[in-house]
């Protein structure tokens, strides 16, 4: 099948590469000339384990091409997957301009082909407010008139950092269609990905769009729930790690997404929670749970920052201090820094006159681009900690889990760790002479 991906971001590129890898002829289209230039030189513009090898293999086989030429990319495709961004403002209004722009371009390309061309399937893969696929259909129809085409919604559930594995072995594939014939096209396309017996759910378009929001809102709810429990544990001297062990071994509850921390970030959970609240507002349905989940998440970073403020004797005490930040992306195994908790903390610290060092195994260049020289980026985690009054850990990269504490203590000015991921045993840190703050556990002061 001839497929065109609209947008070569985390979703479009991974989807295009994985579809090419199962034998499809895939064109990846973007409006960003820099991205296309890199891709044509086999340079992956994002950090995603396993992606570069597949990109190279499939480009060399001739099944994968990259282009800036919208018209050609749309006209040659049997199926067009819209994978553009759908960011939101702080109130939760989704910016539809990328979706609308793509729909208009597709409409003009189809119109030029005329009524005798084979009907194309336009697939919305971006996460979109419910009803958007029909909005895309209406936009295209207003341009092409009676020329036939189909629309579908196919939300994506991959996780950054595991995107290739997730796409190749999805827990489920969800597709919203208006006709059985289009549903069958999706069954054929995804058949190589569900040989492990995982299901393809073919449903109506509106329900498919809602599945994605329901899933992300539920996962965000789990994170805010455990963070709120962590705060309660701190207030009563309980240990959230012990609590989650006892709680999560209940098979009805499970362990996933119940790790306390700094709250969720990234390009999906924050905006998808807000979008649900906004969709509720527009329909007169109060989304009380989503509202609370969002509020708890916003608060969590502030509560953590307050621990730093308190340790240094108040806001004034922060002035002139130096803090090293380990982990800058919104989670490990990605270079995506959108809504990253670490950067919220860095910005707050800068506001109080703190000198900020930063280290991240893969996100450093993105941080430099966004923050300029307000943060001093290091390519070694101990150099990041050198002469610091404290370090702050925001993501649980494996290399942070068992650092050389003697080396760390020898380079730091103060022996203070603020751990937003609960990586260490508190007693051990106390014995090593550190002040140690984590989430949902009583802080430890040096015992030696
Ligand atoms: P992204 O910002 O990484 O990539 C979007 C790409 O689209 C950019 O490269 C941009 O240049 C390009 N683009 C914009 N307008 C275009 C146009 N008219 N024609 C061609 N290209 C155009 O976005 P992303 O993270 O891949 O997310 C895309 C969508 O998928 C969003 O709706 C997101 O919510 C959803 N989603 C993301 C993830 C994730 O983990 N990132 C997971 C599931 C779903």
GROMACS .gro file of N, CA, C and O in nm, residues 239-290:
model
  208
  239UNK      N    1   0.567   0.563   5.468
  239UNK     CA    2   0.662   0.557   5.356
  239UNK      C    3   0.586   0.510   5.231
  239UNK      O    4   0.539   0.397   5.224
  240UNK      N    5   0.576   0.598   5.131
  240UNK     CA    6   0.495   0.566   5.012
  240UNK      C    7   0.549   0.444   4.940
  240UNK      O    8   0.470   0.369   4.879
  241UNK      N    9   0.679   0.418   4.948
  241UNK     CA   10   0.731   0.299   4.879
  241UNK      C   11   0.673   0.171   4.940
  241UNK      O   12   0.640   0.077   4.869
  242UNK      N   13   0.665   0.170   5.074
  242UNK     CA   14   0.606   0.052   5.140
  242UNK      C   15   0.457   0.046   5.109
  242UNK      O   16   0.401  -0.059   5.084
  243UNK      N   17   0.394   0.164   5.110
  243UNK     CA   18   0.249   0.169   5.085
  243UNK      C   19   0.218   0.118   4.945
  243UNK      O   20   0.125   0.039   4.925
  244UNK      N   21   0.298   0.160   4.847
  244UNK     CA   22   0.267   0.117   4.709
  244UNK      C   23   0.294  -0.033   4.691
  244UNK      O   24   0.221  -0.101   4.619
  245UNK      N   25   0.395  -0.086   4.763
  245UNK     CA   26   0.417  -0.231   4.756
  245UNK      C   27   0.292  -0.305   4.805
  245UNK      O   28   0.242  -0.396   4.740
  246UNK      N   29   0.247  -0.262   4.920
  246UNK     CA   30   0.132  -0.330   4.981
  246UNK      C   31   0.006  -0.312   4.898
  246UNK      O   32  -0.074  -0.405   4.882
  247UNK      N   33  -0.008  -0.194   4.842
  247UNK     CA   34  -0.130  -0.163   4.765
  247UNK      C   35  -0.126  -0.227   4.626
  247UNK      O   36  -0.223  -0.289   4.581
  248UNK      N   37  -0.010  -0.218   4.560
  248UNK     CA   38  -0.004  -0.257   4.418
  248UNK      C   39   0.002  -0.407   4.397
  248UNK      O   40  -0.020  -0.456   4.285
  249UNK      N   41   0.031  -0.483   4.502
  249UNK     CA   42   0.033  -0.628   4.484
  249UNK      C   43  -0.110  -0.684   4.475
  249UNK      O   44  -0.129  -0.801   4.444
  250UNK      N   45  -0.207  -0.600   4.499
  250UNK     CA   46  -0.347  -0.637   4.473
  250UNK      C   47  -0.365  -0.643   4.322
  250UNK      O   48  -0.344  -0.542   4.253
  251UNK      N   49  -0.403  -0.760   4.269
  251UNK     CA   50  -0.408  -0.774   4.122
  251UNK      C   51  -0.511  -0.681   4.059
  251UNK      O   52  -0.504  -0.651   3.941
  252UNK      N   53  -0.606  -0.633   4.138
  252UNK     CA   54  -0.702  -0.538   4.081
  252UNK      C   55  -0.638  -0.401   4.061
  252UNK      O   56  -0.687  -0.318   3.985
  253UNK      N   57  -0.529  -0.376   4.129
  253UNK     CA   58  -0.466  -0.244   4.122
  253UNK      C   59  -0.345  -0.246   4.029
  253UNK      O   60  -0.339  -0.171   3.932
  254UNK      N   61  -0.249  -0.335   4.054
  254UNK     CA   62  -0.131  -0.344   3.966
  254UNK      C   63  -0.029  -0.234   3.993
  254UNK      O   64  -0.056  -0.140   4.067
  255UNK      N   65   0.089  -0.250   3.931
  255UNK     CA   66   0.201  -0.159   3.961
  255UNK      C   67   0.217  -0.044   3.864
  255UNK      O   68   0.287   0.053   3.892
  256UNK      N   69   0.158  -0.055   3.744
  256UNK     CA   70   0.188   0.044   3.641
  256UNK      C   71   0.137   0.183   3.674
  256UNK      O   72   0.026   0.200   3.722
  257UNK      N   73   0.223   0.281   3.644
  257UNK     CA   74   0.185   0.422   3.657
  257UNK      C   75   0.149   0.462   3.799
  257UNK      O   76   0.073   0.555   3.821
  258UNK      N   77   0.201   0.389   3.895
  258UNK     CA   78   0.175   0.424   4.036
  258UNK      C   79   0.308   0.447   4.107
  258UNK      O   80   0.333   0.394   4.215
  259UNK      N   81   0.394   0.526   4.042
  259UNK     CA   82   0.520   0.565   4.105
  259UNK      C   83   0.511   0.713   4.143
  259UNK      O   84   0.484   0.797   4.057
  260UNK      N   85   0.533   0.745   4.271
  260UNK     CA   86   0.525   0.886   4.309
  260UNK      C   87   0.640   0.965   4.249
  260UNK      O   88   0.745   0.909   4.218
  261UNK      N   89   0.619   1.093   4.231
  261UNK     CA   90   0.725   1.175   4.173
  261UNK      C   91   0.687   1.321   4.166
  261UNK      O   92   0.620   1.373   4.256
  262UNK      N   93   0.730   1.383   4.056
  262UNK     CA   94   0.709   1.527   4.039
  262UNK      C   95   0.585   1.557   3.957
  262UNK      O   96   0.560   1.672   3.921
  263UNK      N   97   0.508   1.454   3.925
  263UNK     CA   98   0.389   1.474   3.840
  263UNK      C   99   0.423   1.450   3.695
  263UNK      O  100   0.539   1.445   3.656
  264UNK      N  101   0.318   1.431   3.615
  264UNK     CA  102   0.342   1.400   3.474
  264UNK      C  103   0.378   1.525   3.395
  264UNK      O  104   0.339   1.636   3.428
  265UNK      N  105   0.455   1.503   3.288
  265UNK     CA  106   0.487   1.610   3.193
  265UNK      C  107   0.475   1.554   3.053
  265UNK      O  108   0.397   1.461   3.030
  266UNK      N  109   0.552   1.609   2.960
  266UNK     CA  110   0.549   1.558   2.824
  266UNK      C  111   0.444   1.627   2.739
  266UNK      O  112   0.373   1.716   2.785
  267UNK      N  113   0.437   1.581   2.615
  267UNK     CA  114   0.349   1.649   2.519
  267UNK      C  115   0.209   1.591   2.517
  267UNK      O  116   0.126   1.636   2.439
  268UNK      N  117   0.181   1.490   2.600
  268UNK     CA  118   0.049   1.425   2.590
  268UNK      C  119  -0.038   1.441   2.714
  268UNK      O  120  -0.145   1.502   2.707
  269UNK      N  121   0.004   1.387   2.830
  269UNK     CA  122  -0.086   1.386   2.946
  269UNK      C  123  -0.135   1.526   2.985
  269UNK      O  124  -0.254   1.544   3.010
  270UNK      N  125  -0.045   1.626   2.993
  270UNK     CA  126  -0.096   1.757   3.036
  270UNK      C  127  -0.203   1.811   2.940
  270UNK      O  128  -0.309   1.856   2.983
  271UNK      N  129  -0.176   1.803   2.811
  271UNK     CA  130  -0.273   1.862   2.717
  271UNK      C  131  -0.398   1.775   2.703
  271UNK      O  132  -0.508   1.827   2.683
  272UNK      N  133  -0.382   1.643   2.715
  272UNK     CA  134  -0.499   1.557   2.696
  272UNK      C  135  -0.593   1.564   2.816
  272UNK      O  136  -0.715   1.549   2.802
  273UNK      N  137  -0.537   1.587   2.934
  273UNK     CA  138  -0.623   1.606   3.053
  273UNK      C  139  -0.700   1.737   3.038
  273UNK      O  140  -0.823   1.742   3.060
  274UNK      N  141  -0.628   1.841   2.997
  274UNK     CA  142  -0.695   1.971   2.977
  274UNK      C  143  -0.800   1.963   2.867
  274UNK      O  144  -0.908   2.023   2.877
  275UNK      N  145  -0.768   1.889   2.762
  275UNK     CA  146  -0.864   1.879   2.650
  275UNK      C  147  -0.994   1.813   2.696
  275UNK      O  148  -1.104   1.852   2.653
  276UNK      N  149  -0.983   1.714   2.784
  276UNK     CA  150  -1.104   1.648   2.835
  276UNK      C  151  -1.188   1.746   2.917
  276UNK      O  152  -1.311   1.748   2.907
  277UNK      N  153  -1.118   1.825   2.999
  277UNK     CA  154  -1.189   1.925   3.080
  277UNK      C  155  -1.261   2.022   2.987
  277UNK      O  156  -1.378   2.056   3.006
  278UNK      N  157  -1.189   2.064   2.883
  278UNK     CA  158  -1.246   2.161   2.787
  278UNK      C  159  -1.363   2.101   2.711
  278UNK      O  160  -1.466   2.166   2.693
  279UNK      N  161  -1.350   1.975   2.669
  279UNK     CA  162  -1.462   1.911   2.597
  279UNK      C  163  -1.583   1.902   2.688
  279UNK      O  164  -1.697   1.921   2.645
  280UNK      N  165  -1.557   1.872   2.818
  280UNK     CA  166  -1.667   1.868   2.914
  280UNK      C  167  -1.735   2.004   2.925
  280UNK      O  168  -1.858   2.014   2.919
  281UNK      N  169  -1.652   2.109   2.939
  281UNK     CA  170  -1.707   2.246   2.951
  281UNK      C  171  -1.797   2.277   2.832
  281UNK      O  172  -1.907   2.332   2.847
  282UNK      N  173  -1.748   2.241   2.713
  282UNK     CA  174  -1.826   2.275   2.592
  282UNK      C  175  -1.956   2.198   2.585
  282UNK      O  176  -2.054   2.245   2.526
  283UNK      N  177  -1.959   2.080   2.647
  283UNK     CA  178  -2.081   1.998   2.640
  283UNK      C  179  -2.166   2.011   2.766
  283UNK      O  180  -2.267   1.942   2.781
  284UNK      N  181  -2.122   2.094   2.862
  284UNK     CA  182  -2.197   2.108   2.987
  284UNK      C  183  -2.180   1.990   3.080
  284UNK      O  184  -2.266   1.961   3.164
  285UNK      N  185  -2.069   1.917   3.065
  285UNK     CA  186  -2.041   1.802   3.154
  285UNK      C  187  -1.922   1.839   3.242
  285UNK      O  188  -1.813   1.866   3.191
  286UNK      N  189  -1.942   1.843   3.375
  286UNK     CA  190  -1.831   1.880   3.464
  286UNK      C  191  -1.735   1.763   3.480
  286UNK      O  192  -1.776   1.656   3.525
  287UNK      N  193  -1.610   1.785   3.444
  287UNK     CA  194  -1.511   1.677   3.452
  287UNK      C  195  -1.435   1.691   3.585
  287UNK      O  196  -1.320   1.735   3.588
  288UNK      N  197  -1.503   1.652   3.692
  288UNK     CA  198  -1.446   1.677   3.825
  288UNK      C  199  -1.315   1.602   3.847
  288UNK      O  200  -1.221   1.657   3.904
  289UNK      N  201  -1.311   1.476   3.805
  289UNK     CA  202  -1.190   1.397   3.828
  289UNK      C  203  -1.073   1.456   3.747
  289UNK      O  204  -0.964   1.479   3.800
  290UNK      N  205  -1.097   1.484   3.619
  290UNK     CA  206  -0.989   1.538   3.535
  290UNK      C  207  -0.939   1.672   3.591
  290UNK      O  208  -0.819   1.700   3.591
   0.00000   0.00000   0.00000
